[in-house]
Coordinates of C-alpha atoms in Angstrom, one line a residue:
Chain A
D24 CA 13.2 -35.9 -18.4
A25 CA 11.3 -38.9 -18.5
D26 CA 12.5 -41.5 -21.2
V27 CA 8.6 -42.3 -22.1
T28 CA 6.3 -39.4 -22.0
Q29 CA 2.5 -39.9 -22.7
T30 CA -0.1 -37.1 -23.3
P31 CA -2.7 -36.4 -22.3
R32 CA -2.1 -37.6 -18.7
N33 CA -5.9 -37.3 -18.2
R34 CA -8.9 -37.2 -20.4
I35 CA -12.5 -37.1 -19.9
T36 CA -14.6 -37.5 -23.1
K37 CA -18.0 -38.3 -24.2
T38 CA -19.5 -41.5 -26.2
G39 CA -18.7 -41.3 -30.1
K40 CA -15.7 -38.8 -29.6
R41 CA -12.4 -39.4 -31.6
I42 CA -9.6 -39.7 -29.3
M43 CA -5.9 -39.8 -29.5
L44 CA -3.3 -40.6 -27.0
E45 CA 0.3 -40.0 -27.9
C46 CA 3.4 -41.6 -26.8
S47 CA 7.1 -40.2 -27.4
Q48 CA 10.3 -41.8 -26.1
T49 CA 14.0 -40.9 -26.1
K50 CA 15.6 -44.2 -25.4
G51 CA 15.9 -45.0 -29.2
H52 CA 14.0 -48.1 -29.1
D53 CA 12.4 -49.8 -31.9
R54 CA 9.7 -51.8 -30.2
M55 CA 6.7 -49.8 -28.5
Y56 CA 3.5 -51.1 -27.1
W57 CA -0.1 -49.8 -26.2
Y58 CA -1.6 -51.5 -23.1
R59 CA -4.8 -50.7 -21.0
Q60 CA -5.0 -51.4 -17.5
D61 CA -8.4 -52.2 -15.6
P62 CA -8.8 -53.0 -12.1
G63 CA -8.1 -56.9 -11.2
L64 CA -7.3 -57.3 -14.8
G65 CA -3.8 -56.7 -15.2
L66 CA -2.4 -55.2 -18.5
R67 CA -3.7 -56.3 -21.8
L68 CA -1.8 -55.7 -25.0
I69 CA -3.8 -53.7 -27.5
Y70 CA -1.0 -53.0 -30.3
Y71 CA 2.5 -53.4 -30.6
S72 CA 5.1 -52.2 -33.3
F73 CA 8.7 -53.6 -33.9
D74 CA 9.7 -50.8 -35.9
V75 CA 8.1 -48.1 -38.2
K76 CA 6.8 -50.2 -40.7
D77 CA 5.5 -52.8 -38.3
I78 CA 2.0 -53.2 -36.7
N79 CA 0.6 -56.1 -34.8
K80 CA -2.6 -56.5 -33.2
G81 CA -2.5 -57.7 -29.6
E82 CA -5.3 -59.2 -27.2
I83 CA -8.0 -56.4 -27.4
S84 CA -7.5 -54.4 -30.5
D85 CA -11.0 -54.1 -31.6
G86 CA -12.2 -50.4 -31.3
Y87 CA -8.6 -49.2 -31.6
S88 CA -6.0 -48.0 -34.2
V89 CA -2.4 -47.1 -33.8
S90 CA 0.0 -45.3 -35.9
R91 CA 3.8 -45.3 -35.7
Q92 CA 4.7 -41.9 -37.2
A93 CA 8.3 -42.3 -36.3
Q94 CA 11.1 -44.5 -34.4
A95 CA 10.0 -42.1 -31.3
K96 CA 6.2 -41.7 -31.6
F97 CA 3.6 -44.3 -31.3
S98 CA -0.1 -42.9 -31.1
L99 CA -3.3 -44.7 -30.1
S100 CA -6.7 -43.8 -31.5
L101 CA -10.4 -44.3 -30.5
E102 CA -12.1 -44.0 -33.6
S103 CA -15.4 -43.6 -31.5
A104 CA -15.2 -43.8 -27.9
I105 CA -17.6 -45.9 -25.7
P106 CA -17.5 -46.2 -22.0
N107 CA -16.1 -49.6 -21.5
Q108 CA -12.7 -48.0 -22.8
T109 CA -12.6 -46.1 -19.6
A110 CA -9.4 -47.2 -18.1
L111 CA -5.7 -46.6 -17.5
Y112 CA -3.6 -46.6 -20.9
F113 CA 0.3 -47.3 -20.9
C114 CA 2.7 -46.9 -23.5
A115 CA 5.9 -49.1 -23.1
T116 CA 9.1 -49.6 -25.2
S117 CA 11.8 -52.3 -25.3
V118 CA 14.9 -53.1 -27.3
L119 CA 15.7 -56.7 -27.9
S120 CA 19.5 -57.4 -27.7
G121 CA 21.6 -59.8 -26.3
S122 CA 20.3 -60.4 -22.4
S123 CA 18.2 -57.3 -22.4
D124 CA 14.4 -57.7 -22.6
T125 CA 13.1 -54.9 -20.2
Q126 CA 10.1 -53.0 -21.3
Y127 CA 9.8 -49.5 -20.1
F128 CA 6.7 -47.7 -19.1
G129 CA 5.3 -44.3 -19.7
P130 CA 3.5 -42.5 -16.8
G131 CA 0.0 -43.7 -18.3
T132 CA -3.0 -41.8 -19.6
R133 CA -6.2 -42.0 -17.4
L134 CA -9.1 -42.2 -19.9
T135 CA -12.8 -41.6 -18.9
V136 CA -15.7 -41.9 -21.5
L137 CA -18.7 -40.7 -20.2
Chain B
S26 CA -6.3 -65.4 -22.0
Q27 CA -3.5 -63.8 -19.5
Q28 CA -0.3 -66.3 -19.6
G29 CA 0.6 -65.3 -16.3
E30 CA -1.4 -65.7 -12.9
E31 CA -0.2 -64.3 -9.8
D32 CA -1.0 -65.9 -6.3
P33 CA -2.2 -64.3 -3.9
Q34 CA -4.3 -61.7 -5.5
A35 CA -3.6 -59.3 -2.3
L36 CA -1.4 -59.7 0.5
S37 CA -0.9 -57.6 4.0
I38 CA 2.2 -58.3 6.2
Q39 CA 3.7 -56.6 8.8
E40 CA 7.1 -54.3 8.3
G41 CA 10.1 -56.6 8.6
E42 CA 8.6 -59.8 7.3
N43 CA 9.2 -61.5 3.9
A44 CA 6.6 -61.3 1.4
T45 CA 6.5 -64.2 -1.3
M46 CA 4.1 -64.1 -4.2
N47 CA 3.9 -66.7 -6.8
C48 CA 3.0 -66.7 -10.7
S49 CA 2.0 -69.5 -13.0
Y50 CA 2.0 -69.5 -16.7
K51 CA 0.8 -71.8 -19.2
T52 CA 3.4 -72.2 -22.3
S53 CA 7.3 -72.6 -22.4
I54 CA 9.0 -69.3 -22.0
N55 CA 12.3 -67.6 -23.1
N56 CA 12.1 -65.7 -19.8
L57 CA 9.9 -64.6 -16.9
Q58 CA 10.0 -61.0 -15.6
W59 CA 8.6 -59.2 -12.3
Y60 CA 7.5 -55.8 -12.6
R61 CA 6.4 -53.3 -9.7
Q62 CA 3.6 -50.6 -9.8
N63 CA 3.0 -48.2 -7.6
S64 CA -0.5 -46.7 -7.4
G65 CA -1.6 -45.5 -10.8
R66 CA 1.9 -45.3 -12.0
G67 CA 3.8 -47.0 -14.9
L68 CA 5.3 -50.4 -14.2
V69 CA 9.1 -50.7 -13.3
H70 CA 11.2 -53.5 -14.3
L71 CA 12.6 -55.3 -11.1
I72 CA 14.2 -58.4 -12.4
L73 CA 14.5 -60.9 -15.3
I74 CA 15.0 -64.9 -14.9
R75 CA 15.9 -66.8 -18.1
S76 CA 14.0 -70.4 -18.5
N77 CA 17.7 -72.2 -18.1
E78 CA 18.0 -70.5 -14.6
R79 CA 16.6 -71.8 -11.4
E80 CA 17.2 -68.5 -8.9
K81 CA 18.5 -65.2 -9.2
H82 CA 19.1 -62.5 -6.7
S83 CA 19.0 -58.5 -6.7
G84 CA 19.1 -56.9 -3.3
R85 CA 16.5 -58.0 -1.0
L86 CA 14.7 -59.6 -4.1
R87 CA 14.9 -63.4 -4.9
V88 CA 13.1 -64.9 -7.9
T89 CA 12.7 -68.6 -8.5
L90 CA 11.6 -70.4 -11.7
D91 CA 10.2 -73.9 -11.9
T92 CA 9.9 -74.5 -15.5
S93 CA 8.6 -78.1 -14.7
K94 CA 5.5 -76.6 -12.9
K95 CA 5.5 -73.6 -15.1
S96 CA 5.9 -71.3 -11.7
S97 CA 7.8 -68.6 -10.6
S98 CA 7.9 -67.1 -7.2
L99 CA 9.2 -63.5 -6.2
L100 CA 10.4 -62.9 -2.4
I101 CA 11.1 -59.8 -0.8
T102 CA 13.1 -60.0 2.2
A103 CA 12.9 -57.6 5.2
S104 CA 9.9 -56.0 3.9
R105 CA 9.6 -52.0 4.2
A106 CA 6.7 -49.6 4.0
A107 CA 7.8 -48.5 0.5
D108 CA 7.4 -52.0 -0.7
T109 CA 3.9 -51.5 -0.8
A110 CA 3.0 -51.7 -4.5
S111 CA 1.3 -54.0 -7.1
Y112 CA 3.8 -56.6 -8.5
F113 CA 3.1 -58.3 -11.9
C114 CA 4.7 -61.1 -13.6
A115 CA 5.2 -61.0 -17.3
S116 CA 6.3 -64.2 -19.4
R117 CA 8.0 -64.0 -22.5
S118 CA 7.4 -67.1 -24.8
M119 CA 10.0 -69.0 -26.6
N120 CA 9.7 -67.0 -29.8
R121 CA 11.4 -63.8 -28.8
D122 CA 9.4 -61.8 -31.7
D123 CA 6.2 -62.6 -29.5
K124 CA 4.7 -60.4 -27.1
I125 CA 5.2 -60.3 -23.3
I126 CA 2.2 -61.5 -21.3
F127 CA 1.5 -59.8 -17.9
G128 CA -0.5 -61.3 -15.2
K129 CA -3.2 -59.8 -13.0
G130 CA -0.7 -58.6 -10.2
T131 CA -0.6 -59.1 -6.5
R132 CA -1.4 -56.1 -4.2
L133 CA 0.8 -55.9 -1.4
H134 CA 0.4 -53.9 1.6
I135 CA 3.1 -53.6 4.1
L136 CA 1.8 -52.5 7.5
P137 CA 3.8 -50.3 10.1

């Protein structure tokens, strides 16, 4: 089984709808991240969390919110989706210990907002 | 703005040749990492180089870091068709509680 899972994998929705993307991990990592990827723009950080009580805004948090329900779960919400939020969304986890600083990515959620 | 910027944006080479990709960053870093992404999939960590290291090897990968120029390069030797992917650098600032910043990536295409 994959260590970092995302649901749904694909979603098509309409402008104005509320959408939730979910991420779960079995790696036991404290740190979790949400990124969006747009063609030619690389990955941009939306929100990140270093533990259950810690939530931080990234570069492009406007229009998004997150919830860290447990160490293993980090969900991303679009309260009122708009077409320019059409993108590929990735969840990632990491642990900061000693020489390790690797981010582990989920498979991605392709979101289309019509 | 993005901390890391890769160069070139796209690269096509013949199988068996070496591929070199470059990355520049703007502020002092704790480490710099390279990731690979197959089309539409999640990124996979390749290699990490610390700010006090100048060169690191892992199999056919060689990474260099020049902190005076704020740049890094990734060399893939003896390229294979399976190396076709996008490659991203990601820099971690000196504050290890800070986030990692990803560049825009280099799309590498290996021609048979």
